[in-house]
PDB file of C-alpha atoms in Angstrom:
ATOM      1  CA  ASP A 694       0.000   0.000   0.000  1.00 63.00           C
ATOM      2  CA  ASP A 695       1.517   3.314  -1.158  1.00 68.00           C
ATOM      3  CA  ASN A 696      -0.008   5.322   1.694  1.00 71.00           C
ATOM      4  CA  TYR A 697       1.699   3.096   4.246  1.00 65.00           C
ATOM      5  CA  PHE A 698       5.106   3.607   2.655  1.00 62.00           C
ATOM      6  CA  GLU A 699       4.517   7.333   2.160  1.00 71.00           C
ATOM      7  CA  GLY A 700       3.594   7.604   5.852  1.00 73.00           C
ATOM      8  CA  MET A 701       6.698   5.670   6.861  1.00 82.00           C
ATOM      9  CA  ASP A 702       8.833   7.976   4.706  1.00 85.00           C
ATOM     10  CA  ARG A 703       7.381  10.981   6.520  1.00 83.00           C
ATOM     11  CA  VAL A 704       8.048   9.381   9.917  1.00 85.00           C
ATOM     12  CA  ARG A 705      11.582   8.445   8.862  1.00 84.00           C
ATOM     13  CA  ASN A 706      12.257  12.029   7.719  1.00 83.00           C
ATOM     14  CA  LEU A 707      10.986  13.405  11.044  1.00 82.00           C
ATOM     15  CA  LEU A 708      13.146  10.990  13.044  1.00 83.00           C
ATOM     16  CA  VAL A 709      16.255  11.493  10.920  1.00 81.00           C
ATOM     17  CA  GLY A 710      15.866  15.262  11.203  1.00 79.00           C
ATOM     18  CA  THR A 711      14.997  15.261  14.907  1.00 80.00           C
ATOM     19  CA  PRO A 712      16.155  12.016  16.550  1.00 80.00           C
ATOM     20  CA  LYS A 713      15.311  13.369  20.030  1.00 84.00           C
ATOM     21  CA  LEU A 714      11.666  12.696  19.139  1.00 78.00           C
ATOM     22  CA  LEU A 715      12.366   9.079  20.054  1.00 78.00           C
ATOM     23  CA  LEU A 716      12.761  10.190  23.666  1.00 80.00           C
ATOM     24  CA  SER A 717       9.340  11.859  23.752  1.00 81.00           C
ATOM     25  CA  ALA A 718       6.628  10.554  26.044  1.00 83.00           C
ATOM     26  CA  VAL A 719       3.488   9.941  24.029  1.00 90.00           C
ATOM     27  CA  ASP A 720       0.863  10.302  26.803  1.00 91.00           C
ATOM     28  CA  THR A 721       2.368  13.306  28.595  1.00 87.00           C
ATOM     29  CA  GLY A 722       4.170  15.025  25.690  1.00 84.00           C
ATOM     30  CA  LEU A 723       3.238  14.289  22.104  1.00 88.00           C
ATOM     31  CA  GLU A 724      -0.471  13.690  22.656  1.00 92.00           C
ATOM     32  CA  PRO A 725      -1.185  16.860  24.730  1.00 94.00           C
ATOM     33  CA  ARG A 726       0.717  19.055  22.219  1.00 93.00           C
ATOM     34  CA  PHE A 727      -1.180  17.479  19.345  1.00 93.00           C
ATOM     35  CA  GLN A 728      -4.539  17.890  21.144  1.00 95.00           C
ATOM     36  CA  PHE A 729      -3.805  21.551  21.929  1.00 96.00           C
ATOM     37  CA  LEU A 730      -3.019  22.437  18.316  1.00 95.00           C
ATOM     38  CA  HIS A 731      -5.813  20.268  16.910  1.00 96.00           C
ATOM     39  CA  ASN A 732      -8.636  20.976  19.392  1.00 95.00           C
ATOM     40  CA  GLU A 733      -7.889  24.446  20.751  1.00 94.00           C
ATOM     41  CA  ILE A 734      -6.160  26.149  17.813  1.00 95.00           C
ATOM     42  CA  GLU A 735      -8.146  24.032  15.327  1.00 95.00           C
ATOM     43  CA  PHE A 736      -5.380  22.863  13.019  1.00 96.00           C
ATOM     44  CA  SER A 737      -6.586  20.096  10.716  1.00 95.00           C
ATOM     45  CA  ILE A 738      -4.665  16.800  10.725  1.00 92.00           C
ATOM     46  CA  GLU A 739      -3.220  17.671   7.300  1.00 91.00           C
ATOM     47  CA  GLU A 740      -2.098  21.102   8.539  1.00 94.00           C
ATOM     48  CA  LEU A 741      -0.447  19.495  11.575  1.00 93.00           C
ATOM     49  CA  GLN A 742       1.412  17.062   9.330  1.00 90.00           C
ATOM     50  CA  THR A 743       2.724  20.005   7.299  1.00 92.00           C
ATOM     51  CA  LEU A 744       3.554  21.980  10.445  1.00 93.00           C
ATOM     52  CA  TYR A 745       5.494  19.125  12.055  1.00 91.00           C
ATOM     53  CA  GLU A 746       7.355  18.364   8.837  1.00 89.00           C
ATOM     54  CA  LYS A 747       8.419  22.012   8.518  1.00 92.00           C
ATOM     55  CA  ASN A 748       9.414  22.278  12.208  1.00 92.00           C
ATOM     56  CA  PRO A 749       9.584  18.959  14.098  1.00 90.00           C
ATOM     57  CA  LYS A 750      10.743  20.793  17.247  1.00 90.00           C
ATOM     58  CA  LEU A 751       7.091  21.766  17.756  1.00 92.00           C
ATOM     59  CA  LEU A 752       6.544  18.182  18.911  1.00 90.00           C
ATOM     60  CA  MET A 753       9.002  18.720  21.765  1.00 89.00           C
ATOM     61  CA  TYR A 754       8.204  22.187  23.115  1.00 92.00           C
ATOM     62  CA  SER A 755       6.621  22.565  26.523  1.00 92.00           C
ATOM     63  CA  LEU A 756       2.886  22.985  26.116  1.00 93.00           C
ATOM     64  CA  ASP A 757       2.411  25.427  28.995  1.00 92.00           C
ATOM     65  CA  GLU A 758       5.744  27.257  29.051  1.00 92.00           C
ATOM     66  CA  ASN A 759       6.212  27.629  25.313  1.00 95.00           C
ATOM     67  CA  MET A 760       3.341  26.808  22.991  1.00 96.00           C
ATOM     68  CA  ARG A 761       0.400  28.150  24.994  1.00 96.00           C
ATOM     69  CA  GLU A 762       2.408  31.230  26.080  1.00 96.00           C
ATOM     70  CA  LYS A 763       3.335  32.153  22.518  1.00 97.00           C
ATOM     71  CA  ILE A 764       0.211  31.109  20.636  1.00 97.00           C
ATOM     72  CA  VAL A 765      -2.552  32.054  23.070  1.00 96.00           C
ATOM     73  CA  PHE A 766      -1.106  34.785  25.261  1.00 96.00           C
ATOM     74  CA  PHE A 767       1.241  36.481  22.774  1.00 97.00           C
ATOM     75  CA  PHE A 768      -0.206  36.048  19.281  1.00 97.00           C
ATOM     76  CA  ILE A 769      -3.925  35.792  20.072  1.00 96.00           C
ATOM     77  CA  LEU A 770      -4.400  37.901  23.212  1.00 96.00           C
ATOM     78  CA  ARG A 771      -1.555  40.423  23.057  1.00 96.00           C
ATOM     79  CA  LEU A 772      -1.268  40.996  19.302  1.00 96.00           C
ATOM     80  CA  ARG A 773      -4.972  40.280  18.738  1.00 96.00           C
ATOM     81  CA  ILE A 774      -4.313  37.923  15.829  1.00 96.00           C
ATOM     82  CA  ARG A 775      -7.372  35.797  15.111  1.00 96.00           C
ATOM     83  CA  PRO A 776      -6.808  32.044  15.614  1.00 95.00           C
ATOM     84  CA  GLU A 777      -7.294  31.296  11.905  1.00 95.00           C
ATOM     85  CA  ASN A 778      -4.561  33.855  11.110  1.00 96.00           C
ATOM     86  CA  VAL A 779      -2.291  32.348  13.766  1.00 96.00           C
ATOM     87  CA  ARG A 780      -2.709  29.036  11.946  1.00 96.00           C
ATOM     88  CA  LYS A 781      -1.716  30.704   8.642  1.00 95.00           C
ATOM     89  CA  LEU A 782       1.240  32.430  10.315  1.00 96.00           C
ATOM     90  CA  LEU A 783       2.505  29.170  11.833  1.00 97.00           C
ATOM     91  CA  LEU A 784       2.020  27.217   8.605  1.00 96.00           C
ATOM     92  CA  SER A 785       3.982  29.804   6.626  1.00 95.00           C
ATOM     93  CA  PHE A 786       6.776  30.243   9.194  1.00 97.00           C
ATOM     94  CA  PRO A 787       6.619  27.643  12.001  1.00 96.00           C
ATOM     95  CA  GLN A 788      10.179  28.561  13.032  1.00 96.00           C
ATOM     96  CA  VAL A 789       8.693  31.627  14.738  1.00 97.00           C
ATOM     97  CA  MET A 790       8.037  29.241  17.637  1.00 97.00           C
ATOM     98  CA  ASP A 791      11.802  28.686  17.991  1.00 96.00           C
ATOM     99  CA  TYR A 792      12.406  32.283  19.123  1.00 97.00           C
ATOM    100  CA  ASN A 793      12.554  33.168  22.801  1.00 97.00           C
ATOM    101  CA  LEU A 794       9.377  34.939  23.897  1.00 97.00           C
ATOM    102  CA  GLU A 795      10.856  37.219  26.574  1.00 97.00           C
ATOM    103  CA  ASN A 796      14.199  38.027  24.910  1.00 97.00           C
ATOM    104  CA  HIS A 797      13.170  38.250  21.263  1.00 97.00           C
ATOM    105  CA  LEU A 798       9.461  38.236  20.354  1.00 97.00           C
ATOM    106  CA  LYS A 799       8.207  40.592  23.070  1.00 97.00           C
ATOM    107  CA  PRO A 800      11.008  43.192  22.665  1.00 97.00           C
ATOM    108  CA  ILE A 801      10.262  43.439  18.934  1.00 97.00           C
ATOM    109  CA  ALA A 802       6.528  43.801  19.592  1.00 97.00           C
ATOM    110  CA  ASP A 803       7.209  46.346  22.356  1.00 96.00           C
ATOM    111  CA  TYR A 804       9.400  48.391  20.017  1.00 95.00           C
ATOM    112  CA  TYR A 805       6.688  48.646  17.374  1.00 93.00           C
ATOM    113  CA  VAL A 806       3.893  49.307  19.850  1.00 94.00           C
ATOM    114  CA  SER A 807       5.782  51.730  22.158  1.00 93.00           C
ATOM    115  CA  ASP A 808       8.340  53.480  19.937  1.00 89.00           C
ATOM    116  CA  VAL A 809       6.740  53.346  16.500  1.00 88.00           C
ATOM    117  CA  ARG A 810       3.264  53.630  18.045  1.00 89.00           C
ATOM    118  CA  PHE A 811       1.530  50.864  16.159  1.00 91.00           C
ATOM    119  CA  SER A 812      -1.532  49.519  17.878  1.00 93.00           C
ATOM    120  CA  ALA A 813      -1.187  45.869  18.922  1.00 94.00           C
ATOM    121  CA  THR A 814      -3.708  45.035  16.184  1.00 93.00           C
ATOM    122  CA  GLU A 815      -1.686  46.884  13.509  1.00 93.00           C
ATOM    123  CA  PHE A 816       1.490  45.096  14.528  1.00 94.00           C
ATOM    124  CA  GLY A 817      -0.402  41.797  14.615  1.00 95.00           C
ATOM    125  CA  SER A 818      -1.565  42.339  11.038  1.00 93.00           C
ATOM    126  CA  ILE A 819       2.032  43.008   9.938  1.00 93.00           C
ATOM    127  CA  VAL A 820       3.224  39.833  11.657  1.00 95.00           C
ATOM    128  CA  THR A 821       0.387  37.862  10.055  1.00 95.00           C
ATOM    129  CA  ARG A 822       1.486  38.990   6.590  1.00 94.00           C
ATOM    130  CA  PHE A 823       5.226  38.852   7.304  1.00 95.00           C
ATOM    131  CA  PRO A 824       6.003  36.476  10.200  1.00 96.00           C
ATOM    132  CA  ARG A 825       9.664  36.374   9.150  1.00 96.00           C
ATOM    133  CA  LEU A 826       9.935  39.829  10.702  1.00 96.00           C
ATOM    134  CA  PHE A 827      10.799  37.910  13.869  1.00 97.00           C
ATOM    135  CA  SER A 828      13.821  36.366  12.149  1.00 96.00           C
ATOM    136  CA  TYR A 829      15.542  39.767  12.273  1.00 96.00           C
ATOM    137  CA  SER A 830      17.387  41.184  15.241  1.00 97.00           C
ATOM    138  CA  LEU A 831      15.887  44.120  17.091  1.00 96.00           C
ATOM    139  CA  PHE A 832      18.998  46.095  16.081  1.00 96.00           C
ATOM    140  CA  LYS A 833      18.300  45.492  12.362  1.00 96.00           C
ATOM    141  CA  ILE A 834      14.613  46.351  12.812  1.00 94.00           C
ATOM    142  CA  LYS A 835      15.439  49.621  14.605  1.00 93.00           C
ATOM    143  CA  HIS A 836      18.051  50.463  11.970  1.00 91.00           C
ATOM    144  CA  VAL A 837      15.641  50.039   9.038  1.00 89.00           C
ATOM    145  CA  THR A 838      12.772  51.772  10.832  1.00 87.00           C
ATOM    146  CA  GLY A 839      15.100  54.621  11.852  1.00 85.00           C
ATOM    147  CA  PHE A 840      16.243  55.035   8.254  1.00 85.00           C
ATOM    148  CA  LEU A 841      12.653  55.248   7.013  1.00 80.00           C
ATOM    149  CA  ARG A 842      11.746  57.665   9.767  1.00 77.00           C
ATOM    150  CA  PHE A 843      14.747  59.986   9.904  1.00 76.00           C
ATOM    151  CA  GLU A 844      16.734  59.687   6.665  1.00 73.00           C
ATOM    152  CA  LEU A 845      13.644  59.631   4.455  1.00 74.00           C
ATOM    153  CA  GLY A 846      11.739  61.982   6.753  1.00 69.00           C
ATOM    154  CA  LEU A 847       8.693  59.738   7.052  1.00 62.00           C
ATOM    155  CA  ASP A 848       6.553  60.208  10.124  1.00 61.00           C
ATOM    156  CA  ALA A 849       5.234  57.272  12.140  1.00 55.00           C
ATOM    157  CA  THR A 850       2.055  57.020  10.056  1.00 57.00           C
ATOM    158  CA  GLN A 851       4.067  56.726   6.833  1.00 55.00           C
ATOM    159  CA  VAL A 852       6.507  54.246   8.390  1.00 52.00           C
ATOM    160  CA  LYS A 853       3.518  52.041   9.218  1.00 53.00           C
ATOM    161  CA  ARG A 854       2.848  51.562   5.530  1.00 54.00           C
TER     162      ARG A 854
END
């Protein structure tokens, strides 16, 4: 059966890429993470397969200290990104979950909300369209934004565009 062998190829690729998965507890680790993304964030099974293939580390992150903190409290509640857009964001750039919340994601969000004066919703819409923004350092982000603002003479409203 071709589906069986295709499925085994996908499992083999996950394990070759992330051998630590073999150390995962199914009942207390893999299953709760899967249930959270499937039941609470409403990823389909096919979307979860894609997500895990793009970033197998998602199968190993702490549910409460990493996944729930970033997805629910940061993306959904703080940046006001709708759950269906969080799903799109994660499917397009699941590596965003690899960044440290306190030392990387929040400082970038704080910069745009406090210094550039975006609303949380405006910044959330930028992140939804361009989640790779988080792959840049805060220094690089400030440098580019500063150039637009001061060298080109754009005010905050124009920088937002």
